[in-house]
PDB file of C-alpha atoms in Angstrom:
ATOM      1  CA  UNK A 103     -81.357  89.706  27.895  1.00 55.00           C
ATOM      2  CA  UNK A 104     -82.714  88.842  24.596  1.00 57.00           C
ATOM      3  CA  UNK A 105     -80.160  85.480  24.490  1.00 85.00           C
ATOM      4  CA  UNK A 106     -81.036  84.788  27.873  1.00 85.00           C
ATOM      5  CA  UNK A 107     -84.560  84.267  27.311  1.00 86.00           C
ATOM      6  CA  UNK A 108     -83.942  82.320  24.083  1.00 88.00           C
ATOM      7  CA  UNK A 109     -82.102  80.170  26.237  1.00 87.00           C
ATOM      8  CA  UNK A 110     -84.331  79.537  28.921  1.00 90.00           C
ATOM      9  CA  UNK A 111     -87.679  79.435  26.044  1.00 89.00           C
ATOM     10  CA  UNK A 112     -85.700  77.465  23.163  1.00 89.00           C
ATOM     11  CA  UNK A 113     -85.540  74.190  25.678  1.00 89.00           C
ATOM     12  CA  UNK A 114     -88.913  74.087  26.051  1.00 89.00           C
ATOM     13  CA  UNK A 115     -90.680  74.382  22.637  1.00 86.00           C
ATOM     14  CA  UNK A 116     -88.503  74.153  19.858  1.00 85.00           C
ATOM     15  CA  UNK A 117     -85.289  72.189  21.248  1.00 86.00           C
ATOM     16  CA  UNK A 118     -87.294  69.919  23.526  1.00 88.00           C
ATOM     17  CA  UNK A 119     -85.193  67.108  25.132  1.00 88.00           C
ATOM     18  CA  UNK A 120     -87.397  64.770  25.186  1.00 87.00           C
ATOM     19  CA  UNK A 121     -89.771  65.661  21.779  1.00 86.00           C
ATOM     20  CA  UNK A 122     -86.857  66.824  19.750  1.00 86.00           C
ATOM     21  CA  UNK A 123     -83.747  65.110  20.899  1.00 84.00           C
ATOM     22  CA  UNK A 124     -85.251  61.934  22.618  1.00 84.00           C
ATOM     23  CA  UNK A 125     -83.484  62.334  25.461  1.00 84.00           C
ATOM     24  CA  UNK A 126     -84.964  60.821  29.266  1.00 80.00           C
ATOM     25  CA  UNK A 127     -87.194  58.218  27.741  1.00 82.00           C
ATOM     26  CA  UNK A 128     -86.645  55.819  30.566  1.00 80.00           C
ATOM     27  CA  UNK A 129     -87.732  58.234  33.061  1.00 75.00           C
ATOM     28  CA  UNK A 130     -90.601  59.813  31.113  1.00 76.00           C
ATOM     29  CA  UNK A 131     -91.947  56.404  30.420  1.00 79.00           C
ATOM     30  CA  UNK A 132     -91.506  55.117  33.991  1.00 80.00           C
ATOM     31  CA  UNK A 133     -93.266  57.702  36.596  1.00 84.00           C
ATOM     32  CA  UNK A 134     -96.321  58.934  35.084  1.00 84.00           C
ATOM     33  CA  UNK A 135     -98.768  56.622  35.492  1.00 85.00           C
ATOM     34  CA  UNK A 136    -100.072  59.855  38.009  1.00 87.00           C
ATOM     35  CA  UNK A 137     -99.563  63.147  38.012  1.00 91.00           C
ATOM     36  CA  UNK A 138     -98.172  63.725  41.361  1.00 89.00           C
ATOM     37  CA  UNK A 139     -95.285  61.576  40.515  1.00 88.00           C
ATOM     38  CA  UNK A 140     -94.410  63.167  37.232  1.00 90.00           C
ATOM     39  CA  UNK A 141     -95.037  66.401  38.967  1.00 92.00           C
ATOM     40  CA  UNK A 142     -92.319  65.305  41.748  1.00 91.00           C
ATOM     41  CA  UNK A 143     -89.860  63.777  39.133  1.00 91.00           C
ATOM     42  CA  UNK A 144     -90.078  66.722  37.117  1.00 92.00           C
ATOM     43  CA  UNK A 145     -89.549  68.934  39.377  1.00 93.00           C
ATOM     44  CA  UNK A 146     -86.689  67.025  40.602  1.00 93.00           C
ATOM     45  CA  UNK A 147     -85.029  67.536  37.332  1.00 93.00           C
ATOM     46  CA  UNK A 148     -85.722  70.920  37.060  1.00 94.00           C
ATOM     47  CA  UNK A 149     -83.513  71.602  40.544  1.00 94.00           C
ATOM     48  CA  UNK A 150     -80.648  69.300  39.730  1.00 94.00           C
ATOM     49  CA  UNK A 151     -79.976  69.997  35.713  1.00 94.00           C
ATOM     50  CA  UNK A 152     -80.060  73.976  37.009  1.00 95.00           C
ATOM     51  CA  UNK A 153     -78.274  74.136  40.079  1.00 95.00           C
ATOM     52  CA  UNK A 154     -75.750  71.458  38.576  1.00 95.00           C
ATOM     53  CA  UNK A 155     -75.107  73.745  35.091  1.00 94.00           C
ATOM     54  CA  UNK A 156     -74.707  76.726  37.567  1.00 95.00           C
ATOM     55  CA  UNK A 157     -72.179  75.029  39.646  1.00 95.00           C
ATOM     56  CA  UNK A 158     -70.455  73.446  36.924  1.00 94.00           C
ATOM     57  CA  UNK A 159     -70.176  76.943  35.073  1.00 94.00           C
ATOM     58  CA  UNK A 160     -68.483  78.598  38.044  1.00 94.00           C
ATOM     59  CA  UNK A 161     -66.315  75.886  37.959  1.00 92.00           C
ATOM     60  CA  UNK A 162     -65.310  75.487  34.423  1.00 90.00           C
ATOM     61  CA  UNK A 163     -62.163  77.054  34.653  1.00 90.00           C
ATOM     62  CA  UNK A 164     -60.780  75.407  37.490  1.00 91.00           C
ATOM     63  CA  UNK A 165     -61.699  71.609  36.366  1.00 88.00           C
ATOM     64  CA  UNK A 166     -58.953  70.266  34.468  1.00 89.00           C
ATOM     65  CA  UNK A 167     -60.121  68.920  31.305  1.00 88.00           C
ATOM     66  CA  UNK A 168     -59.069  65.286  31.717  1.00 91.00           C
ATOM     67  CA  UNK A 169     -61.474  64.647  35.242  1.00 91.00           C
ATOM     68  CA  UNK A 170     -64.094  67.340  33.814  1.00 90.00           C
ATOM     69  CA  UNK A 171     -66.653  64.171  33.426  1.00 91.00           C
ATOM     70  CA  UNK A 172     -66.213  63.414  37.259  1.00 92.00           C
ATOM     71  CA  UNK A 173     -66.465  66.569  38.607  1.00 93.00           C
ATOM     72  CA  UNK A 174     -69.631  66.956  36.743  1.00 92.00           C
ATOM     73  CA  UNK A 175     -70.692  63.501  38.169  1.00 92.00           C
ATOM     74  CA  UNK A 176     -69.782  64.382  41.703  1.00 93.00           C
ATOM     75  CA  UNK A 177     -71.708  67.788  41.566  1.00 94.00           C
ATOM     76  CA  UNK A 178     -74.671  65.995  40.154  1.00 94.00           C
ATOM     77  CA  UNK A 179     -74.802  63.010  42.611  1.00 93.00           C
ATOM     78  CA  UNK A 180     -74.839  65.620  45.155  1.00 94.00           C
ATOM     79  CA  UNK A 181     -77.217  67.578  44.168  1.00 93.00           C
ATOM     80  CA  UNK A 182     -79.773  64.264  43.353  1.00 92.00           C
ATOM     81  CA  UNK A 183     -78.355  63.003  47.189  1.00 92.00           C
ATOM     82  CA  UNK A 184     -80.196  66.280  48.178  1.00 93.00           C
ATOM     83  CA  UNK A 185     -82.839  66.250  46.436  1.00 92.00           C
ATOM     84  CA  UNK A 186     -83.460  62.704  47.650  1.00 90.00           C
ATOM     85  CA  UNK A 187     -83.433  63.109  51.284  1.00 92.00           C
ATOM     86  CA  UNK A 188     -86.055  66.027  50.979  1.00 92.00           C
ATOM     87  CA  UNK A 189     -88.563  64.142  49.172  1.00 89.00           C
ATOM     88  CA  UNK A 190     -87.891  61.298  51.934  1.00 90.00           C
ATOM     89  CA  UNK A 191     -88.083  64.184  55.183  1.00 91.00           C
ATOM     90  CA  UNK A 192     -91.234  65.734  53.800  1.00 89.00           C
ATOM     91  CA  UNK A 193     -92.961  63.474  51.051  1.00 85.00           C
ATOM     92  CA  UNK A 194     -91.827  60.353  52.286  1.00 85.00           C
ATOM     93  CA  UNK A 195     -95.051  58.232  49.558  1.00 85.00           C
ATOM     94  CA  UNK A 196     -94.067  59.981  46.531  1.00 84.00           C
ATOM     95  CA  UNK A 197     -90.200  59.033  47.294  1.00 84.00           C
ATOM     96  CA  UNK A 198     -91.169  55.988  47.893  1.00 84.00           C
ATOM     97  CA  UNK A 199     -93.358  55.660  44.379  1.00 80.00           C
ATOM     98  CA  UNK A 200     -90.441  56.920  42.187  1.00 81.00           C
ATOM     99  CA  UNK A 201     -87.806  54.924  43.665  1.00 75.00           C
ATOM    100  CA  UNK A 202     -84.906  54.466  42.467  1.00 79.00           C
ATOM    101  CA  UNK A 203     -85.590  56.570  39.510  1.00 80.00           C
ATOM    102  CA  UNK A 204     -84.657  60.008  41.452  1.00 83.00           C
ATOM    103  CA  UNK A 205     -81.419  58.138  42.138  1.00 81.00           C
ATOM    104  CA  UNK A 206     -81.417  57.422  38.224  1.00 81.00           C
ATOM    105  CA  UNK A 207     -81.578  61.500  37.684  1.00 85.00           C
ATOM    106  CA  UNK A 208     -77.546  61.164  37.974  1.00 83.00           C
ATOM    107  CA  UNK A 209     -77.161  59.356  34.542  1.00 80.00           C
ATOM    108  CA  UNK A 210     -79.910  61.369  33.050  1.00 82.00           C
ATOM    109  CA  UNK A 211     -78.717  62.668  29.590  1.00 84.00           C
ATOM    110  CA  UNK A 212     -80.208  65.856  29.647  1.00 88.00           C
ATOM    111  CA  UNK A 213     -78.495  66.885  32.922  1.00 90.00           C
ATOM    112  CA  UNK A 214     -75.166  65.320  32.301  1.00 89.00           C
ATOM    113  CA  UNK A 215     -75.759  66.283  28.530  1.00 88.00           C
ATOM    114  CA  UNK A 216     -76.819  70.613  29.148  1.00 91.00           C
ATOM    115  CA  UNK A 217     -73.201  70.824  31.918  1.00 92.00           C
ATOM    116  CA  UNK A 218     -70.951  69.347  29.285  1.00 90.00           C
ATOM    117  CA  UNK A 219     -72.162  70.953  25.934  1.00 89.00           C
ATOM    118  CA  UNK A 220     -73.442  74.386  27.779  1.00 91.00           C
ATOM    119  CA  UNK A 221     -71.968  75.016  31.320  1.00 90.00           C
ATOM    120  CA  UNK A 222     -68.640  74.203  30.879  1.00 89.00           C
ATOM    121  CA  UNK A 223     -68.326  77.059  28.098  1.00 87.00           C
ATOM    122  CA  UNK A 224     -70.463  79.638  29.000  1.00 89.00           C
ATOM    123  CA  UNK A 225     -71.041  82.023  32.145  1.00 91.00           C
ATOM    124  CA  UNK A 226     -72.852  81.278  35.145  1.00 92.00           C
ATOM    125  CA  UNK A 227     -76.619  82.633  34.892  1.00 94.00           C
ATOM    126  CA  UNK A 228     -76.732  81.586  31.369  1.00 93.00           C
ATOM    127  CA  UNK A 229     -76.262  78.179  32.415  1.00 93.00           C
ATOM    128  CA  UNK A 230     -78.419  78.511  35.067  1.00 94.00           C
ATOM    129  CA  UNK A 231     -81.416  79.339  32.504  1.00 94.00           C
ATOM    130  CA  UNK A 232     -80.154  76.460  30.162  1.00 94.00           C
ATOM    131  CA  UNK A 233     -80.237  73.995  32.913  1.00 93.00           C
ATOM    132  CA  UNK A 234     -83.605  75.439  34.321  1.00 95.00           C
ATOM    133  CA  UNK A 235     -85.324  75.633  30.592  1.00 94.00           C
ATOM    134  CA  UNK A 236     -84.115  71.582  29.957  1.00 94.00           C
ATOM    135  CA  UNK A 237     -85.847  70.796  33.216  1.00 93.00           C
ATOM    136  CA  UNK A 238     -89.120  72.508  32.240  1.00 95.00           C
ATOM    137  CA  UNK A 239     -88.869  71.087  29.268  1.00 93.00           C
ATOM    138  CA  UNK A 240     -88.628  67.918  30.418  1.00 93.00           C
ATOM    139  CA  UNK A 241     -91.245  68.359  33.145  1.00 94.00           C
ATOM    140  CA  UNK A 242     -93.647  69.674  30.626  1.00 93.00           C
ATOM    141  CA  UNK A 243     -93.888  66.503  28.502  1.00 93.00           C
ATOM    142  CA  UNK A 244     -94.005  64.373  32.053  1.00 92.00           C
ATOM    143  CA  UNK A 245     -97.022  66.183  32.949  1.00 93.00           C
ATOM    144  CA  UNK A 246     -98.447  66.079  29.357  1.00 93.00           C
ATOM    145  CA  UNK A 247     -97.906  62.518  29.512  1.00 92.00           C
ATOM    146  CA  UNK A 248     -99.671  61.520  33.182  1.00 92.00           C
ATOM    147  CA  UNK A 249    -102.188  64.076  32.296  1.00 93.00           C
ATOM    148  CA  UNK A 250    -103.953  61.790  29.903  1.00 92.00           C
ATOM    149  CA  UNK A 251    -102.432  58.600  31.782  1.00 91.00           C
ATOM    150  CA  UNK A 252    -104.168  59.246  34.887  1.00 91.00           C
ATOM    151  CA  UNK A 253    -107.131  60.653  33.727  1.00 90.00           C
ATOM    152  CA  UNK A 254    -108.056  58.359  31.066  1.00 88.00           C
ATOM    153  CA  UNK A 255    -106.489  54.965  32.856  1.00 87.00           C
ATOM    154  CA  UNK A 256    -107.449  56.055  36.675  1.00 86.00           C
ATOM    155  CA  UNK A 257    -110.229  58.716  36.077  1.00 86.00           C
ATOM    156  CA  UNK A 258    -108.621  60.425  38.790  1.00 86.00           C
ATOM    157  CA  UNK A 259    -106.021  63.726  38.621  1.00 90.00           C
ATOM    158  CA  UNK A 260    -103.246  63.929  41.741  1.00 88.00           C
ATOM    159  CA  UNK A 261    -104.570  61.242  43.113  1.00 82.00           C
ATOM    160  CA  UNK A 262    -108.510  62.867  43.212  1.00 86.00           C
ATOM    161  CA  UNK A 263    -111.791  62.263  41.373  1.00 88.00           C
ATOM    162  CA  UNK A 264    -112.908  64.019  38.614  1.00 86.00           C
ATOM    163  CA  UNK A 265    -115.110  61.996  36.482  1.00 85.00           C
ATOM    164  CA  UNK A 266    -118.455  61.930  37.767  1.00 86.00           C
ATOM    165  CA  UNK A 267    -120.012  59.008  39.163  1.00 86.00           C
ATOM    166  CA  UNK A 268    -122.838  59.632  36.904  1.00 84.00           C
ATOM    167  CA  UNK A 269    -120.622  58.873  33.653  1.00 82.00           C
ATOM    168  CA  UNK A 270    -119.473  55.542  35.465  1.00 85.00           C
ATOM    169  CA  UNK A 271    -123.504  54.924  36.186  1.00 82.00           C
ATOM    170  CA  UNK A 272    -124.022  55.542  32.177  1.00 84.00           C
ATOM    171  CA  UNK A 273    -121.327  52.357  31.649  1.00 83.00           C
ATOM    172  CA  UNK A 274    -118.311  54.399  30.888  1.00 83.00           C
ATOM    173  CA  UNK A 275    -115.128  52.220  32.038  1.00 86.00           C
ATOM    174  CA  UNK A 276    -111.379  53.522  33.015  1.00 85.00           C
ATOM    175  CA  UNK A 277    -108.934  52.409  30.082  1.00 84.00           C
ATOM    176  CA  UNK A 278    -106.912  49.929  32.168  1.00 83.00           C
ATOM    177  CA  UNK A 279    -104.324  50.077  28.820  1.00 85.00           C
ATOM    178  CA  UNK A 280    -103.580  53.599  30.223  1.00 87.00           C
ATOM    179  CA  UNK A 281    -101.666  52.422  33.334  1.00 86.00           C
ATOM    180  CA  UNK A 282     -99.547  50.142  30.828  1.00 86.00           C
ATOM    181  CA  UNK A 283     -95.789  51.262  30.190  1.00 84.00           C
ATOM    182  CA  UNK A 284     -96.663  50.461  26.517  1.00 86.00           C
ATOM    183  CA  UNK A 285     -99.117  53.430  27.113  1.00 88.00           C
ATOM    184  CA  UNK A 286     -96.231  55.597  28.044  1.00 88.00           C
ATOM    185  CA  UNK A 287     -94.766  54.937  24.784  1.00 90.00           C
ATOM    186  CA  UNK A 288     -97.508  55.541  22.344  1.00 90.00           C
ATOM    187  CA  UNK A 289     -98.835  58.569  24.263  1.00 91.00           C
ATOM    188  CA  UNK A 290     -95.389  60.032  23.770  1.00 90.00           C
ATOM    189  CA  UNK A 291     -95.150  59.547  20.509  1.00 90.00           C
ATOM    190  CA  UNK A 292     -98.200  61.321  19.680  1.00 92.00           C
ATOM    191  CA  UNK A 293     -97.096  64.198  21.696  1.00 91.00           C
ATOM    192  CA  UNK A 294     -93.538  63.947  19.324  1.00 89.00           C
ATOM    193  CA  UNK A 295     -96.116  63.459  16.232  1.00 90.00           C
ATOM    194  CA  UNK A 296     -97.944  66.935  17.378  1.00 89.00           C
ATOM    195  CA  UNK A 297     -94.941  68.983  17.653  1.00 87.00           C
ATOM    196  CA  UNK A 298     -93.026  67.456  14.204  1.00 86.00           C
ATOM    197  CA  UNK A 299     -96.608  68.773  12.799  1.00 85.00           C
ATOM    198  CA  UNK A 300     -96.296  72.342  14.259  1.00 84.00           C
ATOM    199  CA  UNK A 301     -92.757  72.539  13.553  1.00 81.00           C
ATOM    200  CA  UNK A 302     -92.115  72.005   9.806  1.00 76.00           C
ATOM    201  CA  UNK A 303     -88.412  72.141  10.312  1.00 76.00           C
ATOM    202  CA  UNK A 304     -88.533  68.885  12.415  1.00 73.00           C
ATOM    203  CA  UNK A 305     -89.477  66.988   9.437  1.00 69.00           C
ATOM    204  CA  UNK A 306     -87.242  64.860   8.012  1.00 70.00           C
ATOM    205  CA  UNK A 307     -86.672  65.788   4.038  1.00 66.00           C
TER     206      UNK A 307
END
Protein backbone atom coordinates (compact mmCIF):
# COMPACT_ATOMS: atom_id res chain seq x y z
CA UNK A 1 0.00 0.00 0.00
CA UNK A 2 2.90 2.03 0.98
CA UNK A 3 4.24 1.95 -3.02
CA UNK A 4 0.90 2.60 -4.09
CA UNK A 5 0.55 5.81 -2.48
CA UNK A 6 4.09 6.87 -3.43
CA UNK A 7 2.90 6.36 -6.74
CA UNK A 8 -0.15 8.16 -6.83
CA UNK A 9 1.68 11.29 -4.31
CA UNK A 10 5.27 11.23 -6.10
CA UNK A 11 3.45 12.67 -9.53
CA UNK A 12 2.19 15.39 -7.93
CA UNK A 13 4.90 17.09 -5.77
CA UNK A 14 8.17 15.84 -6.31
CA UNK A 15 8.05 14.22 -9.98
CA UNK A 16 5.70 16.85 -11.38
CA UNK A 17 5.20 16.58 -15.20
CA UNK A 18 4.93 19.70 -15.92
CA UNK A 19 7.37 21.54 -12.97
CA UNK A 20 9.90 18.80 -13.00
CA UNK A 21 9.94 17.14 -16.34
CA UNK A 22 8.41 19.97 -18.58
CA UNK A 23 6.13 17.94 -20.01
CA UNK A 24 2.36 19.50 -21.53
CA UNK A 25 3.61 23.00 -21.99
CA UNK A 26 1.47 23.58 -25.01
CA UNK A 27 -1.58 22.72 -23.22
CA UNK A 28 -0.77 24.36 -19.88
CA UNK A 29 0.06 27.52 -21.69
CA UNK A 30 -2.99 27.43 -23.98
CA UNK A 31 -6.36 27.00 -21.73
CA UNK A 32 -5.96 28.94 -18.70
CA UNK A 33 -6.65 32.19 -19.36
CA UNK A 34 -9.91 31.02 -16.82
CA UNK A 35 -10.30 28.70 -14.46
CA UNK A 36 -13.19 26.80 -15.70
CA UNK A 37 -11.25 25.85 -18.70
CA UNK A 38 -8.16 24.66 -16.95
CA UNK A 39 -10.49 23.05 -14.54
CA UNK A 40 -12.21 21.14 -17.65
CA UNK A 41 -8.81 20.40 -19.42
CA UNK A 42 -7.43 19.13 -16.38
CA UNK A 43 -9.79 17.12 -15.54
CA UNK A 44 -9.86 15.77 -18.93
CA UNK A 45 -6.39 14.57 -18.46
CA UNK A 46 -6.86 13.20 -15.32
CA UNK A 47 -9.67 10.57 -16.95
CA UNK A 48 -7.75 9.71 -20.07
CA UNK A 49 -3.87 9.30 -18.71
CA UNK A 50 -5.76 6.88 -15.86
CA UNK A 51 -8.21 4.95 -17.57
CA UNK A 52 -5.66 4.68 -20.61
CA UNK A 53 -2.55 3.30 -18.12
CA UNK A 54 -5.26 0.91 -16.66
CA UNK A 55 -6.27 -0.41 -19.96
CA UNK A 56 -2.96 -0.51 -21.35
CA UNK A 57 -1.69 -2.52 -18.17
CA UNK A 58 -4.32 -5.23 -18.60
CA UNK A 59 -3.21 -5.39 -21.89
CA UNK A 60 0.49 -5.49 -21.72
CA UNK A 61 0.88 -8.96 -22.21
CA UNK A 62 -1.17 -9.49 -25.07
CA UNK A 63 0.26 -6.40 -27.29
CA UNK A 64 3.02 -7.57 -29.27
CA UNK A 65 5.92 -5.43 -28.81
CA UNK A 66 6.40 -4.22 -32.39
CA UNK A 67 2.50 -2.38 -32.64
CA UNK A 68 2.71 -1.65 -28.69
CA UNK A 69 2.88 2.29 -29.75
CA UNK A 70 -0.51 1.87 -31.69
CA UNK A 71 -2.36 0.06 -29.43
CA UNK A 72 -1.52 2.63 -26.91
CA UNK A 73 -2.61 5.29 -29.52
CA UNK A 74 -5.85 3.58 -30.31
CA UNK A 75 -6.80 3.17 -26.54
CA UNK A 76 -5.98 6.78 -25.99
CA UNK A 77 -7.87 8.29 -29.01
CA UNK A 78 -10.71 6.46 -27.64
CA UNK A 79 -10.74 7.37 -24.54
CA UNK A 80 -10.13 11.45 -25.59
CA UNK A 81 -13.18 10.54 -28.45
CA UNK A 82 -15.15 9.98 -25.15
CA UNK A 83 -14.22 12.35 -23.27
CA UNK A 84 -14.97 14.75 -26.12
CA UNK A 85 -18.47 14.01 -26.86
CA UNK A 86 -19.37 14.46 -23.05
CA UNK A 87 -18.04 17.81 -22.71
CA UNK A 88 -20.02 18.55 -26.13
CA UNK A 89 -23.61 16.60 -24.66
CA UNK A 90 -23.41 18.41 -21.36
CA UNK A 91 -20.91 21.48 -21.46
CA UNK A 92 -21.27 22.22 -24.90
CA UNK A 93 -19.23 26.40 -24.10
CA UNK A 94 -16.37 25.00 -22.35
CA UNK A 95 -15.88 22.34 -25.38
CA UNK A 96 -16.23 24.81 -27.47
CA UNK A 97 -13.44 27.22 -25.56
CA UNK A 98 -10.77 24.44 -25.46
CA UNK A 99 -11.12 23.29 -28.88
CA UNK A 100 -9.12 21.39 -30.43
CA UNK A 101 -6.84 21.11 -27.54
CA UNK A 102 -8.98 18.10 -25.85
CA UNK A 103 -8.45 16.50 -29.26
CA UNK A 104 -4.62 17.43 -28.70
CA UNK A 105 -4.81 15.26 -25.21
CA UNK A 106 -3.92 12.18 -27.69
CA UNK A 107 -0.27 13.38 -28.35
CA UNK A 108 0.06 14.62 -24.86
CA UNK A 109 3.46 13.36 -23.46
CA UNK A 110 2.49 12.70 -20.14
CA UNK A 111 -0.31 10.29 -21.17
CA UNK A 112 1.44 8.61 -24.00
CA UNK A 113 4.70 9.03 -21.84
CA UNK A 114 3.12 7.28 -18.00
CA UNK A 115 1.45 3.89 -20.54
CA UNK A 116 4.80 3.29 -22.15
CA UNK A 117 7.39 3.77 -19.27
CA UNK A 118 4.74 2.56 -16.38
CA UNK A 119 1.68 0.54 -17.68
CA UNK A 120 3.14 -1.60 -19.96
CA UNK A 121 5.41 -3.14 -17.05
CA UNK A 122 3.55 -3.04 -14.12
CA UNK A 123 0.03 -4.38 -12.82
CA UNK A 124 -3.19 -2.90 -13.32
CA UNK A 125 -4.20 -0.63 -10.17
CA UNK A 126 -0.72 0.54 -9.93
CA UNK A 127 -1.04 2.00 -13.20
CA UNK A 128 -4.20 3.19 -12.55
CA UNK A 129 -2.72 5.46 -9.57
CA UNK A 130 0.31 6.43 -11.86
CA UNK A 131 -1.93 7.56 -14.57
CA UNK A 132 -4.41 9.24 -12.04
CA UNK A 133 -1.38 11.00 -9.90
CA UNK A 134 0.20 12.47 -13.59
CA UNK A 135 -3.23 13.88 -14.24
CA UNK A 136 -3.48 15.65 -10.86
CA UNK A 137 -0.36 16.67 -11.27
CA UNK A 138 -0.88 18.16 -14.26
CA UNK A 139 -4.25 19.64 -13.31
CA UNK A 140 -2.73 21.14 -10.26
CA UNK A 141 -0.27 23.46 -12.05
CA UNK A 142 -3.33 24.32 -14.71
CA UNK A 143 -5.30 25.57 -11.93
CA UNK A 144 -2.26 27.26 -10.22
CA UNK A 145 -1.69 28.87 -13.39
CA UNK A 146 -5.49 30.38 -14.31
CA UNK A 147 -5.75 31.03 -10.69
CA UNK A 148 -3.60 34.10 -10.89
CA UNK A 149 -4.45 34.48 -14.78
CA UNK A 150 -7.97 35.08 -14.24
CA UNK A 151 -7.91 36.80 -11.21
CA UNK A 152 -5.27 39.23 -11.78
CA UNK A 153 -5.99 39.70 -15.84
CA UNK A 154 -10.05 39.33 -15.56
CA UNK A 155 -10.67 40.10 -11.79
CA UNK A 156 -13.08 37.45 -12.06
CA UNK A 157 -12.74 33.47 -10.76
CA UNK A 158 -14.97 30.71 -12.96
CA UNK A 159 -16.20 33.15 -14.80
CA UNK A 160 -17.64 35.36 -11.45
CA UNK A 161 -16.69 38.59 -9.66
CA UNK A 162 -14.67 38.83 -6.87
CA UNK A 163 -12.92 42.06 -6.71
CA UNK A 164 -15.04 44.61 -5.36
CA UNK A 165 -16.32 47.37 -7.27
CA UNK A 166 -15.06 49.58 -4.62
CA UNK A 167 -11.24 48.68 -5.47
CA UNK A 168 -12.11 49.45 -9.25
CA UNK A 169 -13.80 52.95 -7.82
CA UNK A 170 -10.24 53.54 -5.90
CA UNK A 171 -8.49 53.29 -9.71
CA UNK A 172 -7.27 49.79 -9.46
CA UNK A 173 -7.14 48.34 -13.22
CA UNK A 174 -7.25 44.45 -14.45
CA UNK A 175 -3.62 43.52 -15.78
CA UNK A 176 -4.65 43.06 -19.43
CA UNK A 177 -0.79 41.34 -19.72
CA UNK A 178 -2.48 38.51 -17.71
CA UNK A 179 -4.72 37.25 -20.56
CA UNK A 180 -1.39 37.20 -22.78
CA UNK A 181 0.06 33.62 -23.69
CA UNK A 182 3.43 35.28 -22.81
CA UNK A 183 1.72 35.44 -19.31
CA UNK A 184 1.27 31.74 -19.38
CA UNK A 185 4.87 31.38 -19.74
CA UNK A 186 6.34 33.56 -17.11
CA UNK A 187 3.67 32.61 -14.54
CA UNK A 188 4.85 29.06 -15.06
CA UNK A 189 8.08 29.58 -14.63
CA UNK A 190 7.75 31.11 -11.36
CA UNK A 191 5.67 28.28 -10.23
CA UNK A 192 8.94 25.89 -11.63
CA UNK A 193 11.24 28.65 -9.76
CA UNK A 194 9.10 27.95 -6.35
CA UNK A 195 9.33 24.31 -6.39
CA UNK A 196 13.37 24.12 -7.63
CA UNK A 197 13.51 26.42 -4.28
CA UNK A 198 11.64 23.90 -2.01
CA UNK A 199 13.24 21.04 -3.53
CA UNK A 200 17.06 21.33 -3.21
CA UNK A 201 17.57 18.21 -5.21
CA UNK A 202 16.06 19.92 -8.35
CA UNK A 203 18.94 22.18 -8.51
CA UNK A 204 21.24 21.81 -10.98
CA UNK A 205 25.02 21.34 -9.39
Amino acid sequence: MGNIKETFLNPIFKGNPISVLVLGICSSLAVTVQLKGAFVMGLSVIIVTGISSLICSLLRNTIPNRIRIIVQLVVVAMMVILVDQVLKAYAYSVSKTLSVYIGLIITNCIVMGRIEAYALGNKPFASLMDGLGNGVGYAMILVIVAFFRELLGSGTLFGFQVIPQAVYDFGYMNNGLMILPPMALILLGCVIWVQRSIQKDLQEK
